Every structure is written in structure tokens, then in C-alpha cells.
């Protein structure tokens, strides 16, 4: 089952409400989502929950349709609970799990399962790089983190796991063979994340 994930560093200066262009919400959120942000006790967190759900759903769409272009308003998010959302894009429904910390929001999205048991299990991990004081290459770090997470999950050395990119989609391999997982990578500010389904 395809998976997408998106991570938002809530403390990153680019996520700060004072640095967001005043028309940002109206450009990326539906009218209902705008109302939700305006009425929220913590509009900053709700805004980025909605954004992360949209981005992670788009990553699933992109795996199915390489020509897809991200139009945030086309992804309608319904926050069901603090840790769950439903996303609708065109005629497709997605399920999103939202993970939280005081410093980040992590959204992990899969296609909506029509049955109680889809047969796929969802795995998600987040790593802080704060101690490195911005001295890191996020793209390299997220791949290394995914290799280590997958290696631990498989019970093998992370050095046997490789993450390659094909058509801008990450693929997990071990000793030259594709692993039977669907992988998604994300990074923002001082954090990196990965998610996969098996």
C-alpha cells in the first residue's frame, strides 16, 4: 500500500505565524479549513496539521501519477481527532495518522482502506538533528535515518540497506533487491522522518 509522510518543524522560522504571508491560509486552505484554523485554540498547530496531511497525501498521489502537481486546496482535510484525519482528493480518499510533539507534527498517509484489515502495517519514525546546530545535509540524513530504521526493523545491518530514488520516489533495497515495502521520506528544519508500509 502506498504511503506518504510529511514533517513540520513547528519551531522553524519559516513556520512561525509572523513570517507567513498574510494570504497563505487563503491560498492553501479550503474555506472550512480556514474556519477551523481561525476557531482553534492553537491555530499554529492546526494550520500545520492540515498542511502536513495535504503534503503527505500528495506524496501518495505522486507515486500513482508522476505527472501530478501539488495544488493544496485540491486536498480537503477533515480533522477527525488530534491524531487522525481524512483527506479527499478528486475521487480518492486517504487516511492520515498525525503524530505530535511540542516541536513537530508528523503526518503519515495511506489510501483509505475499505476493509477493517488492509493487510499492510504502518511504521513511522522521527529523528531530531537539533544537537548538530544546523550543521547537516537534510537529504543525506533522512536517507541514512531510513536505512537505520529499516535495518533495525528487518534485524539486519543498516549498511545492507540502500535507499535509492526513481522518478523522485524513494525505494528501499537490500543487497541489490527491492524490499517489499513502500517508503516515504521527509525533512523540515531540525528533524527528519520516514514512514513505510509492509
Short mmCIF file of N, CA and C in Angstrom, two decimals:
data_model
loop_
_atom_site.label_atom_id
_atom_site.label_comp_id
_atom_site.label_asym_id
_atom_site.label_seq_id
_atom_site.Cartn_x
_atom_site.Cartn_y
_atom_site.Cartn_z
N UNK A 1 0.85 -1.18 0.00
CA UNK A 1 0.00 0.00 0.00
C UNK A 1 0.89 1.24 0.00
N UNK A 2 0.67 2.18 -0.91
CA UNK A 2 1.50 3.39 -0.95
C UNK A 2 1.34 4.24 0.31
N UNK A 3 2.45 4.84 0.72
CA UNK A 3 2.46 5.69 1.91
C UNK A 3 3.15 7.01 1.58
N UNK A 4 2.69 8.08 2.21
CA UNK A 4 3.34 9.37 2.12
C UNK A 4 3.48 9.92 3.52
N UNK A 5 4.53 10.70 3.74
CA UNK A 5 4.65 11.33 5.06
C UNK A 5 5.19 12.75 4.90
N UNK A 6 4.80 13.61 5.81
CA UNK A 6 5.30 14.98 5.81
C UNK A 6 5.54 15.39 7.25
N UNK A 7 6.58 16.19 7.43
CA UNK A 7 7.02 16.61 8.74
C UNK A 7 7.11 18.13 8.77
N UNK A 8 6.64 18.73 9.85
CA UNK A 8 6.74 20.18 10.02
C UNK A 8 7.45 20.45 11.35
N UNK A 9 8.55 21.19 11.26
CA UNK A 9 9.26 21.68 12.44
C UNK A 9 8.54 22.94 12.90
N UNK A 10 7.79 22.85 13.98
CA UNK A 10 6.97 23.96 14.45
C UNK A 10 7.79 25.15 14.92
N UNK A 11 9.07 24.92 15.23
CA UNK A 11 9.92 25.99 15.73
C UNK A 11 10.80 26.61 14.64
N UNK A 12 10.71 26.08 13.44
CA UNK A 12 11.48 26.62 12.33
C UNK A 12 10.97 28.04 12.02
N UNK A 13 11.87 28.98 11.78
CA UNK A 13 11.43 30.36 11.49
C UNK A 13 10.43 30.45 10.33
N UNK A 14 10.53 29.56 9.35
CA UNK A 14 9.61 29.60 8.22
C UNK A 14 8.19 29.17 8.60
N UNK A 15 8.05 28.45 9.72
CA UNK A 15 6.72 28.03 10.18
C UNK A 15 6.11 29.02 11.15
N UNK A 16 6.90 30.00 11.59
CA UNK A 16 6.44 30.99 12.55
C UNK A 16 5.27 31.78 11.95
N UNK A 17 4.16 31.90 12.68
CA UNK A 17 3.00 32.63 12.15
C UNK A 17 3.32 34.06 11.70
N UNK A 18 4.30 34.68 12.35
CA UNK A 18 4.66 36.06 11.98
C UNK A 18 5.40 36.15 10.65
N UNK A 19 5.97 35.01 10.20
CA UNK A 19 6.71 35.04 8.93
C UNK A 19 5.86 34.54 7.75
N UNK A 20 4.67 34.04 8.04
CA UNK A 20 3.80 33.52 6.99
C UNK A 20 3.11 34.69 6.29
N UNK A 21 3.10 34.65 4.99
CA UNK A 21 2.42 35.70 4.21
C UNK A 21 0.96 35.73 4.60
N UNK A 22 0.40 36.92 4.69
CA UNK A 22 -0.97 37.07 5.19
C UNK A 22 -2.01 36.32 4.34
N UNK A 23 -1.69 36.04 3.07
CA UNK A 23 -2.65 35.31 2.22
C UNK A 23 -2.36 33.81 2.16
N UNK A 24 -1.40 33.34 2.96
CA UNK A 24 -1.02 31.92 2.91
C UNK A 24 -2.22 31.01 3.14
N UNK A 25 -2.95 31.24 4.24
CA UNK A 25 -4.08 30.37 4.57
C UNK A 25 -5.13 30.36 3.46
N UNK A 26 -5.45 31.51 2.92
CA UNK A 26 -6.48 31.55 1.88
C UNK A 26 -6.01 30.90 0.58
N UNK A 27 -4.69 30.87 0.36
CA UNK A 27 -4.15 30.22 -0.84
C UNK A 27 -4.12 28.70 -0.73
N UNK A 28 -3.89 28.17 0.47
CA UNK A 28 -3.66 26.72 0.60
C UNK A 28 -4.78 25.97 1.32
N UNK A 29 -5.63 26.68 2.05
CA UNK A 29 -6.68 26.01 2.82
C UNK A 29 -8.05 26.24 2.20
N UNK A 30 -8.91 25.24 2.32
CA UNK A 30 -10.29 25.40 1.89
C UNK A 30 -10.99 26.34 2.87
N UNK A 31 -12.18 26.79 2.52
CA UNK A 31 -12.94 27.68 3.41
C UNK A 31 -13.18 27.02 4.76
N UNK A 32 -13.54 25.74 4.76
CA UNK A 32 -13.79 25.03 6.01
C UNK A 32 -12.51 24.90 6.83
N UNK A 33 -11.40 24.62 6.18
CA UNK A 33 -10.11 24.53 6.89
C UNK A 33 -9.72 25.88 7.48
N UNK A 34 -9.98 26.96 6.74
CA UNK A 34 -9.71 28.31 7.25
C UNK A 34 -10.51 28.58 8.51
N UNK A 35 -11.79 28.20 8.49
CA UNK A 35 -12.64 28.39 9.68
C UNK A 35 -12.07 27.60 10.87
N UNK A 36 -11.60 26.40 10.58
CA UNK A 36 -11.04 25.55 11.64
C UNK A 36 -9.81 26.20 12.27
N UNK A 37 -8.92 26.74 11.44
CA UNK A 37 -7.72 27.42 11.96
C UNK A 37 -8.12 28.64 12.79
N UNK A 38 -9.04 29.46 12.27
CA UNK A 38 -9.44 30.68 12.96
C UNK A 38 -10.11 30.41 14.30
N UNK A 39 -10.78 29.27 14.42
CA UNK A 39 -11.50 28.96 15.66
C UNK A 39 -10.68 28.10 16.63
N UNK A 40 -9.50 27.68 16.21
CA UNK A 40 -8.70 26.76 17.03
C UNK A 40 -8.07 27.46 18.23
N UNK A 41 -7.90 26.70 19.32
CA UNK A 41 -7.18 27.21 20.48
C UNK A 41 -5.70 27.41 20.16
N UNK A 42 -5.19 26.56 19.27
CA UNK A 42 -3.79 26.65 18.83
C UNK A 42 -3.77 26.68 17.30
N UNK A 43 -4.07 27.84 16.70
CA UNK A 43 -4.14 27.92 15.23
C UNK A 43 -2.84 27.54 14.53
N UNK A 44 -1.71 27.83 15.17
CA UNK A 44 -0.40 27.49 14.59
C UNK A 44 -0.29 25.99 14.36
N UNK A 45 -0.63 25.23 15.38
CA UNK A 45 -0.53 23.76 15.28
C UNK A 45 -1.57 23.22 14.29
N UNK A 46 -2.78 23.71 14.32
CA UNK A 46 -3.83 23.22 13.43
C UNK A 46 -3.48 23.52 11.97
N UNK A 47 -2.97 24.71 11.70
CA UNK A 47 -2.56 25.07 10.33
C UNK A 47 -1.57 24.03 9.79
N UNK A 48 -0.57 23.70 10.60
CA UNK A 48 0.47 22.78 10.11
C UNK A 48 0.02 21.34 10.13
N UNK A 49 -0.97 20.99 10.95
CA UNK A 49 -1.56 19.65 10.87
C UNK A 49 -2.24 19.49 9.51
N UNK A 50 -3.01 20.50 9.12
CA UNK A 50 -3.70 20.47 7.82
C UNK A 50 -2.70 20.41 6.67
N UNK A 51 -1.67 21.26 6.75
CA UNK A 51 -0.65 21.29 5.69
C UNK A 51 0.06 19.94 5.56
N UNK A 52 0.48 19.36 6.68
CA UNK A 52 1.19 18.09 6.65
C UNK A 52 0.31 16.97 6.09
N UNK A 53 -0.97 16.99 6.43
CA UNK A 53 -1.89 15.98 5.88
C UNK A 53 -2.00 16.12 4.36
N UNK A 54 -2.08 17.36 3.88
CA UNK A 54 -2.17 17.60 2.43
C UNK A 54 -0.89 17.13 1.73
N UNK A 55 0.26 17.52 2.27
CA UNK A 55 1.54 17.15 1.66
C UNK A 55 1.74 15.64 1.64
N UNK A 56 1.41 14.98 2.74
CA UNK A 56 1.61 13.53 2.79
C UNK A 56 0.67 12.80 1.83
N UNK A 57 -0.55 13.30 1.68
CA UNK A 57 -1.48 12.70 0.71
C UNK A 57 -0.97 12.92 -0.72
N UNK A 58 -0.42 14.10 -0.98
CA UNK A 58 0.13 14.36 -2.31
C UNK A 58 1.25 13.39 -2.63
N UNK A 59 2.06 13.04 -1.65
CA UNK A 59 3.16 12.10 -1.90
C UNK A 59 2.63 10.72 -2.32
N UNK A 60 1.47 10.34 -1.81
CA UNK A 60 0.85 9.09 -2.26
C UNK A 60 0.36 9.24 -3.70
N UNK A 61 -0.30 10.35 -3.99
CA UNK A 61 -0.80 10.61 -5.35
C UNK A 61 0.35 10.60 -6.34
N UNK A 62 1.47 11.20 -5.99
CA UNK A 62 2.62 11.30 -6.88
C UNK A 62 3.19 9.91 -7.22
N UNK A 63 3.06 8.97 -6.32
CA UNK A 63 3.54 7.61 -6.58
C UNK A 63 2.68 6.91 -7.63
N UNK A 64 1.42 7.29 -7.68
CA UNK A 64 0.48 6.68 -8.62
C UNK A 64 0.47 7.43 -9.95
N UNK A 65 0.64 8.76 -9.88
CA UNK A 65 0.60 9.61 -11.08
C UNK A 65 1.78 10.57 -11.05
N UNK A 66 2.85 10.23 -11.77
CA UNK A 66 4.08 11.03 -11.76
C UNK A 66 3.87 12.44 -12.31
N UNK A 67 2.80 12.64 -13.07
CA UNK A 67 2.55 13.97 -13.63
C UNK A 67 1.76 14.88 -12.68
N UNK A 68 1.35 14.36 -11.54
CA UNK A 68 0.54 15.14 -10.59
C UNK A 68 1.31 16.36 -10.11
N UNK A 69 0.57 17.46 -9.93
CA UNK A 69 1.12 18.73 -9.44
C UNK A 69 0.39 19.08 -8.15
N UNK A 70 1.13 19.58 -7.17
CA UNK A 70 0.54 19.87 -5.86
C UNK A 70 -0.24 21.18 -5.88
N UNK A 71 -1.56 21.06 -5.70
CA UNK A 71 -2.45 22.20 -5.50
C UNK A 71 -3.09 21.99 -4.13
N UNK A 72 -2.58 22.64 -3.09
CA UNK A 72 -3.04 22.35 -1.73
C UNK A 72 -4.53 22.37 -1.52
N UNK A 73 -5.24 23.33 -2.14
CA UNK A 73 -6.69 23.40 -1.91
C UNK A 73 -7.44 22.20 -2.48
N UNK A 74 -6.81 21.48 -3.42
CA UNK A 74 -7.46 20.31 -4.01
C UNK A 74 -7.51 19.14 -3.03
N UNK A 75 -6.73 19.23 -1.94
CA UNK A 75 -6.71 18.19 -0.91
C UNK A 75 -7.51 18.72 0.28
N UNK A 76 -8.73 18.21 0.45
CA UNK A 76 -9.61 18.66 1.53
C UNK A 76 -9.39 17.79 2.76
N UNK A 77 -9.03 18.41 3.87
CA UNK A 77 -8.70 17.69 5.09
C UNK A 77 -9.81 17.84 6.12
N UNK A 78 -10.23 16.72 6.67
CA UNK A 78 -11.20 16.70 7.77
C UNK A 78 -10.48 16.14 8.98
N UNK A 79 -10.23 17.00 9.98
CA UNK A 79 -9.57 16.53 11.20
C UNK A 79 -10.59 15.77 12.04
N UNK A 80 -10.43 14.48 12.13
CA UNK A 80 -11.36 13.63 12.87
C UNK A 80 -11.04 13.66 14.36
N UNK A 81 -9.74 13.69 14.68
CA UNK A 81 -9.26 13.75 16.06
C UNK A 81 -7.88 14.39 16.01
N UNK A 82 -7.29 14.60 17.17
CA UNK A 82 -5.97 15.23 17.20
C UNK A 82 -4.93 14.36 16.50
N UNK A 83 -5.20 13.06 16.42
CA UNK A 83 -4.22 12.16 15.80
C UNK A 83 -4.71 11.48 14.52
N UNK A 84 -5.85 11.94 13.98
CA UNK A 84 -6.39 11.31 12.76
C UNK A 84 -7.06 12.34 11.87
N UNK A 85 -6.88 12.12 10.56
CA UNK A 85 -7.55 12.98 9.59
C UNK A 85 -7.98 12.16 8.39
N UNK A 86 -8.97 12.66 7.71
CA UNK A 86 -9.43 12.09 6.45
C UNK A 86 -9.11 13.13 5.38
N UNK A 87 -8.49 12.70 4.29
CA UNK A 87 -8.15 13.61 3.19
C UNK A 87 -8.87 13.12 1.94
N UNK A 88 -9.45 14.08 1.22
CA UNK A 88 -10.15 13.76 -0.03
C UNK A 88 -9.48 14.54 -1.16
N UNK A 89 -9.10 13.82 -2.21
CA UNK A 89 -8.52 14.44 -3.39
C UNK A 89 -9.20 13.84 -4.62
N UNK A 90 -9.84 14.68 -5.41
CA UNK A 90 -10.59 14.19 -6.56
C UNK A 90 -11.59 13.16 -6.07
N UNK A 91 -11.50 11.94 -6.55
CA UNK A 91 -12.42 10.88 -6.11
C UNK A 91 -11.76 9.91 -5.15
N UNK A 92 -10.60 10.28 -4.62
CA UNK A 92 -9.82 9.36 -3.79
C UNK A 92 -9.84 9.80 -2.33
N UNK A 93 -9.98 8.82 -1.44
CA UNK A 93 -9.97 9.07 0.00
C UNK A 93 -8.69 8.52 0.62
N UNK A 94 -8.17 9.27 1.59
CA UNK A 94 -6.93 8.89 2.27
C UNK A 94 -7.15 8.91 3.77
N UNK A 95 -6.39 8.07 4.46
CA UNK A 95 -6.37 8.07 5.92
C UNK A 95 -5.03 8.65 6.36
N UNK A 96 -5.07 9.57 7.30
CA UNK A 96 -3.84 10.17 7.81
C UNK A 96 -3.76 9.97 9.31
N UNK A 97 -2.59 9.53 9.75
CA UNK A 97 -2.28 9.45 11.18
C UNK A 97 -1.38 10.64 11.48
N UNK A 98 -1.71 11.38 12.54
CA UNK A 98 -0.94 12.56 12.93
C UNK A 98 -0.22 12.28 14.25
N UNK A 99 1.10 12.41 14.20
CA UNK A 99 1.92 12.26 15.39
C UNK A 99 2.36 13.65 15.82
N UNK A 100 2.47 13.87 17.14
CA UNK A 100 2.77 15.20 17.66
C UNK A 100 3.90 15.16 18.67
N UNK A 101 4.62 16.25 18.73
CA UNK A 101 5.50 16.57 19.85
C UNK A 101 5.38 18.08 20.03
N UNK A 102 5.91 18.63 21.10
CA UNK A 102 5.86 20.10 21.23
C UNK A 102 6.61 20.81 20.09
N UNK A 103 7.52 20.10 19.42
CA UNK A 103 8.37 20.73 18.41
C UNK A 103 8.01 20.40 16.97
N UNK A 104 7.25 19.34 16.74
CA UNK A 104 6.95 18.93 15.37
C UNK A 104 5.59 18.27 15.24
N UNK A 105 5.15 18.20 13.97
CA UNK A 105 3.96 17.43 13.59
C UNK A 105 4.40 16.51 12.46
N UNK A 106 3.98 15.27 12.53
CA UNK A 106 4.34 14.27 11.53
C UNK A 106 3.05 13.62 11.03
N UNK A 107 2.78 13.78 9.73
CA UNK A 107 1.58 13.18 9.12
C UNK A 107 2.01 12.01 8.25
N UNK A 108 1.31 10.90 8.41
CA UNK A 108 1.58 9.70 7.62
C UNK A 108 0.26 9.28 6.98
N UNK A 109 0.26 9.21 5.65
CA UNK A 109 -0.99 8.99 4.90
C UNK A 109 -0.91 7.76 4.02
N UNK A 110 -2.02 7.03 3.99
CA UNK A 110 -2.18 5.90 3.08
C UNK A 110 -3.55 6.02 2.42
N UNK A 111 -3.75 5.25 1.39
CA UNK A 111 -5.07 5.18 0.78
C UNK A 111 -6.05 4.64 1.79
N UNK A 112 -7.26 5.14 1.77
CA UNK A 112 -8.26 4.68 2.72
C UNK A 112 -8.56 3.21 2.49
N UNK A 113 -8.52 2.45 3.56
CA UNK A 113 -8.82 1.02 3.48
C UNK A 113 -10.32 0.80 3.54
N UNK A 114 -10.83 0.04 2.62
CA UNK A 114 -12.27 -0.25 2.61
C UNK A 114 -12.62 -1.39 3.56
N UNK A 115 -11.60 -2.10 4.01
CA UNK A 115 -11.86 -3.19 4.94
C UNK A 115 -11.18 -2.88 6.27
N UNK A 116 -11.57 -3.59 7.30
CA UNK A 116 -11.00 -3.35 8.63
C UNK A 116 -9.52 -3.69 8.66
N UNK A 117 -9.09 -4.67 7.87
CA UNK A 117 -7.69 -5.07 7.87
C UNK A 117 -7.17 -5.06 6.44
N UNK A 118 -6.37 -4.07 6.11
CA UNK A 118 -5.86 -3.94 4.74
C UNK A 118 -4.71 -4.88 4.48
N UNK A 119 -4.15 -5.48 5.53
CA UNK A 119 -3.03 -6.39 5.36
C UNK A 119 -1.69 -5.68 5.44
N UNK A 120 -1.67 -4.35 5.39
CA UNK A 120 -0.42 -3.59 5.49
C UNK A 120 -0.28 -3.02 6.88
N UNK A 121 0.96 -3.00 7.34
CA UNK A 121 1.24 -2.37 8.62
C UNK A 121 2.01 -1.08 8.37
N UNK A 122 1.72 -0.07 9.18
CA UNK A 122 2.31 1.25 9.03
C UNK A 122 3.40 1.45 10.08
N UNK A 123 4.55 1.97 9.62
CA UNK A 123 5.67 2.24 10.51
C UNK A 123 6.10 3.69 10.29
N UNK A 124 6.38 4.41 11.36
CA UNK A 124 6.78 5.81 11.23
C UNK A 124 7.84 6.13 12.28
N UNK A 125 8.82 6.95 11.87
CA UNK A 125 9.91 7.34 12.77
C UNK A 125 10.26 8.81 12.53
N UNK A 126 10.66 9.50 13.62
CA UNK A 126 11.13 10.88 13.53
C UNK A 126 12.45 10.97 14.30
N UNK A 127 13.41 11.72 13.75
CA UNK A 127 14.70 11.90 14.39
C UNK A 127 15.00 13.39 14.50
N UNK A 128 15.47 13.81 15.67
CA UNK A 128 15.89 15.20 15.87
C UNK A 128 17.37 15.35 15.54
N UNK A 129 17.69 16.40 14.81
CA UNK A 129 19.08 16.74 14.49
C UNK A 129 19.48 18.04 15.19
N UNK A 130 18.71 18.43 16.20
CA UNK A 130 18.92 19.71 16.88
C UNK A 130 20.32 19.86 17.46
N UNK A 131 20.88 18.79 17.98
CA UNK A 131 22.19 18.87 18.62
C UNK A 131 23.31 19.22 17.64
N UNK A 132 23.01 19.14 16.35
CA UNK A 132 24.04 19.44 15.34
C UNK A 132 24.05 20.90 14.93
N UNK A 133 23.18 21.71 15.52
CA UNK A 133 23.16 23.15 15.29
C UNK A 133 23.13 23.53 13.81
N UNK A 134 22.30 22.85 13.05
CA UNK A 134 22.14 23.17 11.63
C UNK A 134 23.28 22.71 10.74
N UNK A 135 24.24 21.99 11.29
CA UNK A 135 25.38 21.53 10.52
C UNK A 135 25.12 20.12 9.97
N UNK A 136 24.20 20.02 9.03
CA UNK A 136 23.88 18.72 8.45
C UNK A 136 23.24 18.91 7.09
N UNK A 137 23.27 17.85 6.30
CA UNK A 137 22.63 17.80 4.99
C UNK A 137 21.34 16.99 5.17
N UNK A 138 20.20 17.67 5.19
CA UNK A 138 18.92 17.01 5.49
C UNK A 138 18.63 15.84 4.56
N UNK A 139 18.93 16.01 3.29
CA UNK A 139 18.66 14.95 2.31
C UNK A 139 19.49 13.70 2.60
N UNK A 140 20.74 13.90 2.94
CA UNK A 140 21.59 12.76 3.27
C UNK A 140 21.16 12.13 4.60
N UNK A 141 20.86 12.99 5.58
CA UNK A 141 20.49 12.50 6.92
C UNK A 141 19.20 11.68 6.88
N UNK A 142 18.21 12.11 6.09
CA UNK A 142 16.95 11.37 6.07
C UNK A 142 17.14 9.99 5.44
N UNK A 143 18.00 9.89 4.43
CA UNK A 143 18.27 8.59 3.82
C UNK A 143 19.02 7.66 4.78
N UNK A 144 20.00 8.22 5.49
CA UNK A 144 20.73 7.44 6.47
C UNK A 144 19.79 6.98 7.59
N UNK A 145 18.93 7.88 8.05
CA UNK A 145 17.97 7.54 9.10
C UNK A 145 17.03 6.42 8.64
N UNK A 146 16.54 6.50 7.40
CA UNK A 146 15.65 5.46 6.87
C UNK A 146 16.39 4.13 6.78
N UNK A 147 17.64 4.15 6.34
CA UNK A 147 18.42 2.91 6.26
C UNK A 147 18.55 2.27 7.64
N UNK A 148 18.83 3.09 8.65
CA UNK A 148 18.98 2.57 10.01
C UNK A 148 17.65 2.06 10.57
N UNK A 149 16.57 2.79 10.31
CA UNK A 149 15.25 2.37 10.80
C UNK A 149 14.82 1.06 10.13
N UNK A 150 15.01 0.97 8.83
CA UNK A 150 14.64 -0.26 8.12
C UNK A 150 15.54 -1.42 8.54
N UNK A 151 16.83 -1.16 8.72
CA UNK A 151 17.75 -2.21 9.17
C UNK A 151 17.33 -2.77 10.52
N UNK A 152 17.00 -1.88 11.47
CA UNK A 152 16.56 -2.32 12.80
C UNK A 152 15.27 -3.12 12.71
N UNK A 153 14.35 -2.65 11.86
CA UNK A 153 13.07 -3.34 11.70
C UNK A 153 13.26 -4.73 11.07
N UNK A 154 14.18 -4.83 10.12
CA UNK A 154 14.44 -6.11 9.45
C UNK A 154 15.36 -7.02 10.27
N UNK A 155 16.06 -6.45 11.25
CA UNK A 155 17.02 -7.23 12.03
C UNK A 155 18.30 -7.49 11.26
N UNK A 156 18.69 -6.53 10.40
CA UNK A 156 19.92 -6.65 9.62
C UNK A 156 20.74 -5.37 9.81
N UNK A 157 21.98 -5.42 9.36
CA UNK A 157 22.82 -4.23 9.43
C UNK A 157 22.25 -3.15 8.51
N UNK A 158 22.23 -1.92 9.01
CA UNK A 158 21.73 -0.82 8.19
C UNK A 158 22.60 -0.64 6.95
N UNK A 159 23.84 -1.09 7.02
CA UNK A 159 24.73 -0.94 5.87
C UNK A 159 24.32 -1.84 4.70
N UNK A 160 23.48 -2.85 4.99
CA UNK A 160 22.95 -3.72 3.92
C UNK A 160 21.75 -3.09 3.23
N UNK A 161 21.20 -2.03 3.81
CA UNK A 161 20.00 -1.38 3.28
C UNK A 161 20.42 -0.15 2.48
N UNK A 162 19.78 0.01 1.34
CA UNK A 162 20.07 1.15 0.48
C UNK A 162 18.76 1.88 0.17
N UNK A 163 18.83 3.19 0.09
CA UNK A 163 17.68 3.97 -0.34
C UNK A 163 18.07 4.68 -1.63
N UNK A 164 17.35 4.35 -2.69
CA UNK A 164 17.59 4.97 -3.99
C UNK A 164 16.35 5.74 -4.40
N UNK A 165 16.50 6.62 -5.37
CA UNK A 165 15.37 7.41 -5.84
C UNK A 165 15.13 7.12 -7.31
N UNK A 166 13.87 6.84 -7.63
CA UNK A 166 13.48 6.62 -9.01
C UNK A 166 12.26 7.48 -9.28
N UNK A 167 12.36 8.38 -10.26
CA UNK A 167 11.27 9.33 -10.55
C UNK A 167 10.86 10.12 -9.32
N UNK A 168 11.85 10.52 -8.52
CA UNK A 168 11.65 11.30 -7.31
C UNK A 168 10.92 10.55 -6.20
N UNK A 169 10.84 9.23 -6.33
CA UNK A 169 10.18 8.39 -5.33
C UNK A 169 11.25 7.51 -4.68
N UNK A 170 11.35 7.52 -3.33
CA UNK A 170 12.37 6.69 -2.68
C UNK A 170 12.00 5.21 -2.71
N UNK A 171 13.01 4.39 -2.94
CA UNK A 171 12.85 2.94 -2.95
C UNK A 171 13.86 2.33 -1.98
N UNK A 172 13.43 1.33 -1.23
CA UNK A 172 14.32 0.64 -0.30
C UNK A 172 14.81 -0.65 -0.92
N UNK A 173 16.12 -0.88 -0.80
CA UNK A 173 16.72 -2.08 -1.37
C UNK A 173 17.65 -2.72 -0.35
N UNK A 174 17.87 -4.00 -0.53
CA UNK A 174 18.85 -4.72 0.29
C UNK A 174 19.63 -5.64 -0.62
N UNK A 175 20.92 -5.41 -0.66
CA UNK A 175 21.82 -6.20 -1.50
C UNK A 175 21.34 -6.27 -2.94
N UNK A 176 20.93 -5.12 -3.46
CA UNK A 176 20.54 -5.03 -4.87
C UNK A 176 19.13 -5.46 -5.19
N UNK A 177 18.37 -5.92 -4.19
CA UNK A 177 16.99 -6.35 -4.44
C UNK A 177 16.03 -5.41 -3.72
N UNK A 178 14.91 -5.11 -4.38
CA UNK A 178 13.90 -4.25 -3.77
C UNK A 178 13.29 -4.92 -2.56
N UNK A 179 13.17 -4.16 -1.48
CA UNK A 179 12.46 -4.66 -0.30
C UNK A 179 10.97 -4.51 -0.55
N UNK A 180 10.19 -5.39 0.00
CA UNK A 180 8.74 -5.35 -0.21
C UNK A 180 8.11 -4.37 0.78
N UNK A 181 8.53 -3.12 0.66
CA UNK A 181 7.97 -2.04 1.48
C UNK A 181 7.74 -0.85 0.57
N UNK A 182 6.82 0.00 0.97
CA UNK A 182 6.64 1.28 0.31
C UNK A 182 7.17 2.32 1.28
N UNK A 183 8.09 3.16 0.81
CA UNK A 183 8.84 4.07 1.68
C UNK A 183 8.53 5.52 1.34
N UNK A 184 8.51 6.36 2.36
CA UNK A 184 8.36 7.80 2.18
C UNK A 184 9.34 8.50 3.11
N UNK A 185 9.94 9.58 2.62
CA UNK A 185 10.92 10.36 3.39
C UNK A 185 10.46 11.81 3.50
N UNK A 186 10.85 12.47 4.59
CA UNK A 186 10.55 13.88 4.74
C UNK A 186 11.56 14.52 5.68
N UNK A 187 11.76 15.82 5.53
CA UNK A 187 12.61 16.55 6.46
C UNK A 187 12.15 18.00 6.49
N UNK A 188 12.33 18.61 7.65
CA UNK A 188 11.99 20.02 7.81
C UNK A 188 12.76 20.55 9.00
N UNK A 189 13.42 21.68 8.84
CA UNK A 189 14.13 22.29 9.94
C UNK A 189 15.14 21.34 10.55
N UNK A 190 14.97 21.09 11.85
CA UNK A 190 15.91 20.23 12.60
C UNK A 190 15.47 18.78 12.72
N UNK A 191 14.53 18.36 11.88
CA UNK A 191 14.01 17.00 12.03
C UNK A 191 13.95 16.28 10.68
N UNK A 192 14.09 14.96 10.74
CA UNK A 192 13.89 14.10 9.57
C UNK A 192 12.92 12.99 9.96
N UNK A 193 12.22 12.46 8.96
CA UNK A 193 11.26 11.40 9.25
C UNK A 193 11.20 10.42 8.09
N UNK A 194 10.75 9.22 8.42
CA UNK A 194 10.47 8.23 7.37
C UNK A 194 9.25 7.44 7.80
N UNK A 195 8.60 6.87 6.79
CA UNK A 195 7.44 6.01 7.06
C UNK A 195 7.45 4.93 5.99
N UNK A 196 6.95 3.77 6.36
CA UNK A 196 6.84 2.69 5.37
C UNK A 196 5.70 1.77 5.74
N UNK A 197 5.19 1.10 4.70
CA UNK A 197 4.20 0.05 4.89
C UNK A 197 4.80 -1.25 4.40
N UNK A 198 4.40 -2.35 5.03
CA UNK A 198 4.89 -3.66 4.59
C UNK A 198 3.72 -4.56 4.28
#
